[in-house]
Amino acid sequence: MVRRLFGLILLAVLVFLARPLWEEPLSRVVDLSFLDRVDELIAAVGGQPAVDQALGKLNEGANSLYAKLEQSVKDERARQTSGAEAEKPDLERPESVPITVHNIGIGDTRELVQTELGEPARSTMNEYGVEWHAYHDGYHNFAMVSFDGEGRVNGLYTNQDIIASTSGIAYGSQKASVRAEYGRPLDRIVKGRSAFLIQSNGEYDVFELDNSYVTIFYDLHQNDTVTAVQIIEKELEHSQDALYGAADTDLKEGFERQLFDLTNAARVAHGYGVLDWDGRTASTAVRHSEDMAVNDYFAHENQQGQSPFDRMAEDGIQFRGAGENLAYGQPSSIFAHEGLMNSLGHRKNILNEDFRMLGVGVAFNEEDQPYYTENFLFK
Amino acid sequence: MSLRARMLSACGLFLRISAIERHFEALAQFCAPLAIDFYALGMIFSALA
């Protein structure tokens, strides 16, 4: 009974609100002057302070509800793009290896990695001639893993808070604590009759731990704290007897996509949104890297006097803002990225909240030295 | 140009590797019985812009 009455009132209200639609044609056949009386009544009720107050509150509530809905849509969009709700894994203290990444250590099986991390989001060639398999959840819990021929882990990397160790060293640990724990870092790695000197300028330390070379990267802009770790099994490291990996298309594309992933992982670790890959911008970037490699120079401005913005505009790329990071000579995408993160101007590009897209282009010179170009933009 | 300042230490002499790298293996074999560490030094030169 009450529901019927409520339905009837609702219908009456709707019919009244739809008055402009039926009033004119209906007035030709029916006398609608009684509606003037209804208008007067409504005006009288509307003029009362109590009603005004109630309507004000109703309006306020509707606005608040709308704002909450708008925020929840934004939050959901952010969650979808960056995986904001991704949970940090429970990090277990390793037992058989000194350091683990996302509970994975050197020597673990591919099956264990699959159980712990699922399927890789991307697999790309690295300088050791094996693939980095990148695992992440919307770039949260980002890890890269490589395997030997028997399907056992022989390389690991992360730049997020998923590092565990027997010593207690973790993401955010002080450099002094790392050195106190692991001793004096290596100043060279000897492979056959070659000694590869390590000149890190304090940006990273390399230690020989267990059967691996562990590179611990520090964030110079956050009090020299641990910001990333790379673990390479000795056998894999010694299989690479040159300063640089063999330059080919696979390595070029590998470095490009790895830099893209590393950038997004760093952005998420610092609370910024994920960038989209922009193929057109990547073409502009790779042409600049090739130009530098072929013509033996290293600068934002090319030998025709064009700036990065000129090159992007020439390629028909529209943007409201853009930035360019260049790196040259680093043996891998990881070292290039970590170097850029410790250089304030380049770090600001990587962690710029306005940027929405990134294109990366890599080229090698005759000595296999890589040239890396990162072009950031927003439209 | 890339930095090729690879130095070689052998029998007390410092020579640029580019001058003797053709004889590198022979020198290494010669010095081996003397238990002298004989390495080519590889250095990475890198830059940012």
Short mmCIF file of C-alpha atoms in Angstrom, two decimals:
data_model
loop_
_atom_site.label_atom_id
_atom_site.label_comp_id
_atom_site.label_asym_id
_atom_site.label_seq_id
_atom_site.Cartn_x
_atom_site.Cartn_y
_atom_site.Cartn_z
CA MET A 1 0.00 0.00 0.00
CA VAL A 2 2.77 2.42 1.07
CA ARG A 3 4.83 1.45 -1.98
CA ARG A 4 1.86 2.16 -4.28
CA LEU A 5 1.31 5.54 -2.66
CA PHE A 6 5.01 6.40 -2.96
CA GLY A 7 4.95 5.31 -6.61
CA LEU A 8 1.92 7.49 -7.27
CA ILE A 9 3.57 10.55 -5.67
CA LEU A 10 6.76 9.91 -7.66
CA LEU A 11 4.75 9.64 -10.88
CA ALA A 12 2.94 12.92 -10.07
CA VAL A 13 6.26 14.67 -9.45
CA LEU A 14 7.68 13.34 -12.71
CA VAL A 15 4.62 14.37 -14.66
CA PHE A 16 4.77 17.81 -13.09
CA LEU A 17 8.49 18.18 -13.88
CA ALA A 18 7.83 17.12 -17.47
CA ARG A 19 5.26 19.93 -17.71
CA PRO A 20 6.96 21.81 -20.61
CA LEU A 21 6.47 18.72 -22.75
CA TRP A 22 2.72 18.35 -22.34
CA GLU A 23 1.42 21.71 -21.09
CA GLU A 24 1.06 23.49 -24.43
CA PRO A 25 -0.69 20.73 -26.45
CA LEU A 26 -2.90 19.72 -23.49
CA SER A 27 -4.01 23.32 -22.79
CA ARG A 28 -5.78 23.29 -26.17
CA VAL A 29 -8.25 20.65 -24.97
CA VAL A 30 -8.24 21.02 -21.15
CA ASP A 31 -8.34 24.06 -18.89
CA LEU A 32 -5.04 23.99 -17.02
CA SER A 33 -5.54 27.13 -14.96
CA PHE A 34 -5.56 25.02 -11.75
CA LEU A 35 -1.82 24.55 -12.30
CA ASP A 36 -1.29 28.24 -11.54
CA ARG A 37 -2.57 27.54 -8.04
CA VAL A 38 -0.05 24.66 -7.74
CA ASP A 39 2.74 27.03 -8.83
CA GLU A 40 1.66 29.55 -6.19
CA LEU A 41 1.70 26.85 -3.51
CA ILE A 42 5.14 25.67 -4.53
CA ALA A 43 6.45 29.26 -4.56
CA ALA A 44 5.00 29.81 -1.07
CA VAL A 45 6.60 26.63 0.25
CA GLY A 46 9.89 27.40 -1.47
CA GLY A 47 10.08 30.81 0.14
CA GLN A 48 10.09 29.42 3.67
CA PRO A 49 13.51 29.44 5.42
CA ALA A 50 13.14 25.87 6.71
CA VAL A 51 12.52 24.58 3.18
CA ASP A 52 15.42 26.65 1.79
CA GLN A 53 17.66 25.19 4.48
CA ALA A 54 16.54 21.65 3.71
CA LEU A 55 17.05 22.16 -0.01
CA GLY A 56 20.49 23.65 0.69
CA LYS A 57 21.43 20.58 2.71
CA LEU A 58 20.13 18.32 -0.02
CA ASN A 59 22.19 20.19 -2.60
CA GLU A 60 25.25 20.04 -0.36
CA GLY A 61 24.79 16.28 0.07
CA ALA A 62 24.42 15.77 -3.67
CA ASN A 63 27.59 17.77 -4.33
CA SER A 64 29.49 15.82 -1.72
CA LEU A 65 28.25 12.54 -3.20
CA TYR A 66 29.30 13.68 -6.67
CA ALA A 67 32.78 14.68 -5.41
CA LYS A 68 33.18 11.29 -3.73
CA LEU A 69 32.13 9.49 -6.90
CA GLU A 70 34.53 11.58 -8.98
CA GLN A 71 37.38 10.81 -6.57
CA SER A 72 36.64 7.11 -6.56
CA VAL A 73 36.68 7.08 -10.39
CA LYS A 74 40.07 8.86 -10.30
CA ASP A 75 41.38 6.44 -7.69
CA GLU A 76 40.23 3.47 -9.72
CA ARG A 77 41.90 4.86 -12.85
CA ALA A 78 45.13 5.40 -10.92
CA ARG A 79 44.89 1.91 -9.46
CA GLN A 80 44.42 0.41 -12.92
CA THR A 81 47.42 2.26 -14.34
CA SER A 82 49.84 1.86 -11.47
CA GLY A 83 48.47 -1.07 -9.50
CA ALA A 84 48.16 1.10 -6.40
CA GLU A 85 46.55 -1.72 -4.47
CA ALA A 86 49.34 -4.19 -5.20
CA GLU A 87 50.44 -5.69 -1.94
CA LYS A 88 54.07 -5.90 -0.95
CA PRO A 89 55.10 -9.56 -0.61
CA ASP A 90 55.99 -10.96 2.80
CA LEU A 91 59.77 -10.96 2.58
CA GLU A 92 61.37 -14.00 4.15
CA ARG A 93 64.88 -13.97 5.53
CA PRO A 94 66.93 -15.97 3.01
CA GLU A 95 68.66 -19.14 4.14
CA SER A 96 70.69 -20.51 1.23
CA VAL A 97 71.79 -17.25 -0.45
CA PRO A 98 72.93 -13.89 0.98
CA ILE A 99 70.34 -11.71 -0.80
CA THR A 100 66.97 -12.33 -2.42
CA VAL A 101 64.65 -10.26 -4.60
CA HIS A 102 60.94 -10.91 -4.03
CA ASN A 103 62.03 -14.06 -2.12
CA ILE A 104 63.91 -15.35 -5.20
CA GLY A 105 67.60 -16.15 -4.97
CA ILE A 106 70.34 -17.21 -7.35
CA GLY A 107 69.94 -20.92 -8.15
CA ASP A 108 66.18 -21.05 -7.63
CA THR A 109 64.17 -22.91 -10.26
CA ARG A 110 62.00 -21.39 -12.95
CA GLU A 111 59.03 -23.20 -11.37
CA LEU A 112 59.61 -21.48 -8.05
CA VAL A 113 59.85 -18.11 -9.81
CA GLN A 114 56.58 -18.82 -11.58
CA THR A 115 54.92 -19.71 -8.29
CA GLU A 116 56.24 -16.59 -6.58
CA LEU A 117 55.95 -14.08 -9.43
CA GLY A 118 53.62 -15.56 -12.05
CA GLU A 119 54.26 -15.05 -15.75
CA PRO A 120 56.72 -12.36 -16.91
CA ALA A 121 55.24 -9.13 -18.26
CA ARG A 122 58.12 -8.82 -20.72
CA SER A 123 61.25 -10.73 -21.77
CA THR A 124 64.13 -8.84 -23.40
CA MET A 125 67.79 -9.43 -24.20
CA ASN A 126 70.48 -8.13 -21.86
CA GLU A 127 74.24 -7.52 -22.18
CA TYR A 128 75.04 -11.04 -20.96
CA GLY A 129 73.25 -12.59 -23.93
CA VAL A 130 70.39 -13.91 -21.79
CA GLU A 131 66.91 -12.52 -21.31
CA TRP A 132 65.73 -10.33 -18.48
CA HIS A 133 62.22 -11.50 -17.61
CA ALA A 134 60.39 -8.54 -16.04
CA TYR A 135 57.74 -9.27 -13.40
CA HIS A 136 55.51 -6.66 -11.81
CA ASP A 137 51.99 -5.81 -10.74
CA GLY A 138 51.24 -2.49 -12.42
CA TYR A 139 54.98 -1.77 -11.91
CA HIS A 140 54.70 -2.52 -8.19
CA ASN A 141 56.96 -5.29 -6.87
CA PHE A 142 59.13 -4.90 -9.97
CA ALA A 143 61.80 -7.55 -10.50
CA MET A 144 63.89 -8.77 -13.41
CA VAL A 145 65.10 -12.37 -13.46
CA SER A 146 67.37 -14.29 -15.86
CA PHE A 147 67.82 -18.06 -16.11
CA ASP A 148 70.64 -20.36 -17.15
CA GLY A 149 70.27 -23.19 -19.66
CA GLU A 150 68.91 -25.48 -16.95
CA GLY A 151 66.18 -23.07 -15.93
CA ARG A 152 67.87 -21.87 -12.73
CA VAL A 153 68.07 -18.22 -11.74
CA ASN A 154 71.44 -16.67 -12.62
CA GLY A 155 70.54 -12.97 -12.55
CA LEU A 156 68.28 -10.74 -10.45
CA TYR A 157 67.45 -7.04 -10.25
CA THR A 158 65.01 -4.76 -8.50
CA ASN A 159 64.75 -1.07 -7.74
CA GLN A 160 61.92 -1.48 -5.25
CA ASP A 161 61.43 -2.45 -1.63
CA ILE A 162 61.46 -6.22 -2.17
CA ILE A 163 65.06 -6.93 -1.14
CA ALA A 164 65.78 -9.31 1.74
CA SER A 165 69.14 -10.53 3.06
CA THR A 166 70.68 -12.70 5.73
CA SER A 167 72.51 -9.60 6.98
CA GLY A 168 69.41 -7.43 7.31
CA ILE A 169 70.50 -5.14 4.48
CA ALA A 170 67.40 -4.05 2.58
CA TYR A 171 65.98 -1.30 0.40
CA GLY A 172 66.67 1.97 2.22
CA SER A 173 69.68 0.70 4.22
CA GLN A 174 72.56 3.15 4.62
CA LYS A 175 75.70 2.79 2.48
CA ALA A 176 77.77 2.72 5.67
CA SER A 177 75.73 -0.23 6.96
CA VAL A 178 76.20 -2.09 3.66
CA ARG A 179 79.97 -1.61 3.78
CA ALA A 180 80.10 -2.51 7.46
CA GLU A 181 78.29 -5.74 6.64
CA TYR A 182 79.94 -6.76 3.38
CA GLY A 183 83.39 -5.19 3.78
CA ARG A 184 85.40 -3.33 1.20
CA PRO A 185 83.76 -3.29 -2.23
CA LEU A 186 85.60 -4.71 -5.24
CA ASP A 187 87.66 -2.30 -7.31
CA ARG A 188 87.91 -4.70 -10.27
CA ILE A 189 86.58 -7.95 -11.65
CA VAL A 190 89.22 -10.14 -13.25
CA LYS A 191 88.11 -12.27 -16.18
CA GLY A 192 90.87 -14.27 -17.81
CA ARG A 193 93.66 -11.85 -18.58
CA SER A 194 91.47 -8.77 -18.35
CA ALA A 195 90.79 -6.75 -15.24
CA PHE A 196 87.63 -4.67 -15.52
CA LEU A 197 87.96 -1.66 -13.28
CA ILE A 198 84.99 -0.55 -11.21
CA GLN A 199 84.76 3.22 -11.01
CA SER A 200 81.42 3.95 -9.42
CA ASN A 201 82.00 7.44 -7.94
CA GLY A 202 80.20 6.21 -4.85
CA GLU A 203 76.98 5.54 -6.76
CA TYR A 204 77.20 1.77 -6.30
CA ASP A 205 79.32 -0.93 -4.72
CA VAL A 206 80.12 -4.36 -6.10
CA PHE A 207 80.65 -7.24 -3.67
CA GLU A 208 81.56 -10.85 -4.23
CA LEU A 209 79.03 -12.73 -2.13
CA ASP A 210 78.65 -16.48 -2.20
CA ASN A 211 78.87 -17.40 -5.88
CA SER A 212 77.72 -14.06 -7.25
CA TYR A 213 78.65 -10.46 -7.92
CA VAL A 214 76.20 -8.25 -6.08
CA THR A 215 75.92 -4.62 -7.21
CA ILE A 216 74.21 -2.41 -4.67
CA PHE A 217 73.06 0.96 -6.02
CA TYR A 218 72.70 3.98 -3.74
CA ASP A 219 70.35 6.93 -4.02
CA LEU A 220 72.61 9.96 -3.62
CA HIS A 221 69.54 12.16 -3.25
CA GLN A 222 68.19 10.14 -0.34
CA ASN A 223 71.18 10.05 1.99
CA ASP A 224 73.12 7.33 0.18
CA THR A 225 70.54 4.65 0.87
CA VAL A 226 70.10 1.38 -1.02
CA THR A 227 67.83 2.00 -4.00
CA ALA A 228 68.43 -1.07 -6.18
CA VAL A 229 70.31 -4.33 -6.35
CA GLN A 230 71.65 -6.44 -9.20
CA ILE A 231 72.86 -9.98 -8.55
CA ILE A 232 74.76 -11.82 -11.28
CA GLU A 233 76.01 -15.35 -10.85
CA LYS A 234 79.78 -15.58 -11.34
CA GLU A 235 79.53 -18.00 -14.25
CA LEU A 236 77.28 -15.58 -16.12
CA GLU A 237 79.52 -12.60 -15.37
CA HIS A 238 82.61 -14.45 -16.56
CA SER A 239 80.87 -15.53 -19.75
CA GLN A 240 80.89 -11.86 -20.76
CA ASP A 241 84.57 -11.14 -21.45
CA ALA A 242 84.19 -7.72 -23.10
CA LEU A 243 83.36 -4.31 -21.70
CA TYR A 244 80.11 -4.25 -23.65
CA GLY A 245 77.57 -6.83 -24.78
CA ALA A 246 77.48 -7.82 -28.45
CA ALA A 247 75.57 -5.04 -30.18
CA ASP A 248 72.63 -6.31 -32.20
CA THR A 249 68.94 -5.56 -32.74
CA ASP A 250 67.86 -7.77 -29.84
CA LEU A 251 70.12 -5.93 -27.40
CA LYS A 252 69.07 -2.54 -28.80
CA GLU A 253 65.38 -3.35 -28.32
CA GLY A 254 66.13 -4.96 -24.97
CA PHE A 255 67.84 -1.84 -23.60
CA GLU A 256 65.01 0.35 -24.90
CA ARG A 257 62.22 -1.64 -23.26
CA GLN A 258 64.22 -2.20 -20.09
CA LEU A 259 64.77 1.55 -19.71
CA PHE A 260 61.04 2.07 -20.15
CA ASP A 261 60.24 -0.53 -17.47
CA LEU A 262 62.96 0.75 -15.11
CA THR A 263 61.61 4.29 -15.46
CA ASN A 264 58.08 3.19 -14.63
CA ALA A 265 59.25 1.05 -11.72
CA ALA A 266 61.15 4.06 -10.33
CA ARG A 267 58.12 6.32 -10.81
CA VAL A 268 55.84 3.91 -8.97
CA ALA A 269 58.41 3.49 -6.18
CA HIS A 270 58.33 7.28 -5.72
CA GLY A 271 54.52 7.54 -5.93
CA TYR A 272 54.13 8.76 -9.53
CA GLY A 273 51.90 7.39 -12.29
CA VAL A 274 53.03 5.03 -15.00
CA LEU A 275 54.06 6.39 -18.43
CA ASP A 276 52.77 4.97 -21.71
CA TRP A 277 55.17 3.86 -24.42
CA ASP A 278 55.04 6.18 -27.43
CA GLY A 279 56.31 4.47 -30.57
CA ARG A 280 56.51 7.65 -32.62
CA THR A 281 58.61 9.39 -29.98
CA ALA A 282 60.77 6.26 -29.70
CA SER A 283 61.52 6.59 -33.44
CA THR A 284 62.65 10.18 -32.91
CA ALA A 285 64.78 9.05 -29.96
CA VAL A 286 66.44 6.18 -31.81
CA ARG A 287 67.33 8.43 -34.73
CA HIS A 288 69.09 10.81 -32.35
CA SER A 289 71.00 7.92 -30.74
CA GLU A 290 72.04 6.67 -34.20
CA ASP A 291 73.07 10.18 -35.22
CA MET A 292 75.29 10.53 -32.13
CA ALA A 293 76.80 7.05 -32.60
CA VAL A 294 77.57 7.53 -36.29
CA ASN A 295 78.79 11.13 -36.05
CA ASP A 296 80.67 10.68 -32.77
CA TYR A 297 79.12 13.38 -30.59
CA PHE A 298 77.06 13.44 -27.41
CA ALA A 299 74.63 16.34 -26.96
CA HIS A 300 70.97 17.31 -26.93
CA GLU A 301 71.54 19.63 -29.85
CA ASN A 302 72.42 17.77 -33.03
CA GLN A 303 74.95 18.92 -35.63
CA GLN A 304 72.19 20.65 -37.59
CA GLY A 305 71.46 22.79 -34.55
CA GLN A 306 68.16 21.06 -33.76
CA SER A 307 66.98 20.70 -30.17
CA PRO A 308 65.00 17.64 -28.95
CA PHE A 309 61.84 19.75 -29.31
CA ASP A 310 62.73 20.61 -32.93
CA ARG A 311 63.27 16.93 -33.72
CA MET A 312 59.96 15.91 -32.16
CA ALA A 313 58.07 18.69 -33.92
CA GLU A 314 59.74 17.77 -37.22
CA ASP A 315 58.43 14.21 -36.78
CA GLY A 316 54.91 15.56 -36.32
CA ILE A 317 54.73 14.84 -32.58
CA GLN A 318 52.42 17.24 -30.78
CA PHE A 319 53.18 18.00 -27.14
CA ARG A 320 52.57 20.63 -24.49
CA GLY A 321 55.72 19.71 -22.59
CA ALA A 322 58.71 17.46 -23.24
CA GLY A 323 62.11 16.49 -21.82
CA GLU A 324 65.13 14.49 -22.94
CA ASN A 325 67.63 12.36 -21.02
CA LEU A 326 70.81 11.13 -22.71
CA ALA A 327 73.31 8.54 -21.53
CA TYR A 328 76.39 7.15 -23.22
CA GLY A 329 78.83 4.35 -22.48
CA GLN A 330 77.05 2.62 -19.59
CA PRO A 331 77.29 -1.14 -20.15
CA SER A 332 73.58 -1.74 -19.56
CA SER A 333 70.17 -0.14 -19.27
CA ILE A 334 70.37 -0.67 -15.52
CA PHE A 335 73.59 1.31 -15.10
CA ALA A 336 72.29 4.02 -17.45
CA HIS A 337 69.04 4.30 -15.47
CA GLU A 338 70.68 4.32 -12.05
CA GLY A 339 73.14 6.98 -13.26
CA LEU A 340 70.28 9.15 -14.50
CA MET A 341 68.43 8.74 -11.19
CA ASN A 342 71.45 10.10 -9.33
CA SER A 343 71.73 13.14 -11.61
CA LEU A 344 69.25 15.73 -10.36
CA GLY A 345 68.09 17.19 -13.71
CA HIS A 346 67.62 13.76 -15.26
CA ARG A 347 65.92 12.46 -12.12
CA LYS A 348 63.42 15.33 -12.37
CA ASN A 349 62.47 14.17 -15.86
CA ILE A 350 62.05 10.56 -14.72
CA LEU A 351 59.97 11.65 -11.72
CA ASN A 352 58.02 14.48 -13.39
CA GLU A 353 54.34 14.08 -12.54
CA ASP A 354 53.22 15.93 -15.68
CA PHE A 355 54.79 13.55 -18.18
CA ARG A 356 52.46 10.89 -19.59
CA MET A 357 54.48 9.24 -22.38
CA LEU A 358 57.99 8.02 -23.00
CA GLY A 359 59.88 6.86 -26.08
CA VAL A 360 63.36 5.35 -25.75
CA GLY A 361 65.88 4.84 -28.55
CA VAL A 362 69.25 3.06 -28.33
CA ALA A 363 72.07 2.76 -30.87
CA PHE A 364 75.65 1.45 -30.71
CA ASN A 365 78.87 2.80 -32.16
CA GLU A 366 81.58 0.67 -33.77
CA GLU A 367 83.01 -0.22 -30.36
CA ASP A 368 79.60 -1.49 -29.19
CA GLN A 369 79.22 1.45 -26.81
CA PRO A 370 75.53 2.25 -26.32
CA TYR A 371 73.90 5.66 -26.76
CA TYR A 372 70.61 5.95 -24.87
CA THR A 373 67.97 8.63 -25.62
CA GLU A 374 64.83 9.02 -23.51
CA ASN A 375 62.15 11.45 -24.72
CA PHE A 376 59.39 12.27 -22.22
CA LEU A 377 56.27 14.25 -23.09
CA PHE A 378 52.73 15.21 -22.24
CA LYS A 379 50.04 16.49 -24.63
CA MET B 1 86.24 9.45 -29.06
CA SER B 2 86.01 6.72 -26.48
CA LEU B 3 88.56 6.57 -23.73
CA ARG B 4 91.13 3.87 -24.43
CA ALA B 5 93.45 4.47 -21.53
CA ARG B 6 93.98 0.77 -20.94
CA MET B 7 97.26 0.33 -19.20
CA LEU B 8 99.38 -2.73 -18.91
CA SER B 9 101.73 -3.54 -16.09
CA ALA B 10 104.32 -6.15 -16.97
CA CYS B 11 107.81 -6.73 -15.60
CA GLY B 12 107.87 -3.24 -14.13
CA LEU B 13 107.15 -1.55 -17.43
CA PHE B 14 104.02 0.43 -18.19
CA LEU B 15 103.08 0.43 -21.81
CA ARG B 16 99.96 1.46 -23.66
CA ILE B 17 98.08 -1.69 -24.53
CA SER B 18 97.42 -0.50 -28.07
CA ALA B 19 101.17 -0.70 -28.71
CA ILE B 20 101.66 -4.25 -27.52
CA GLU B 21 98.30 -5.94 -27.68
CA ARG B 22 99.45 -8.01 -30.69
CA HIS B 23 102.06 -9.62 -28.43
CA PHE B 24 99.80 -9.79 -25.40
CA GLU B 25 99.44 -13.56 -25.18
CA ALA B 26 103.18 -14.08 -25.73
CA LEU B 27 104.04 -11.63 -22.97
CA ALA B 28 101.52 -13.24 -20.66
CA GLN B 29 103.02 -16.66 -21.23
CA PHE B 30 106.51 -15.27 -20.72
CA CYS B 31 105.57 -13.67 -17.42
CA ALA B 32 103.48 -16.57 -16.09
CA PRO B 33 106.40 -18.53 -14.56
CA LEU B 34 107.48 -15.36 -12.80
CA ALA B 35 104.07 -15.26 -11.06
CA ILE B 36 103.52 -11.73 -12.24
CA ASP B 37 99.92 -10.62 -12.54
CA PHE B 38 99.46 -9.65 -16.11
CA TYR B 39 96.18 -8.03 -16.97
CA ALA B 40 94.72 -5.75 -19.54
CA LEU B 41 92.76 -3.12 -17.67
CA GLY B 42 89.30 -2.40 -18.99
CA MET B 43 87.66 0.86 -18.03
CA ILE B 44 84.20 2.10 -18.82
CA PHE B 45 83.85 5.72 -19.88
CA SER B 46 80.30 6.96 -19.56
CA ALA B 47 78.47 10.27 -19.60
CA LEU B 48 75.03 11.79 -19.10
CA ALA B 49 73.45 14.80 -20.74
#
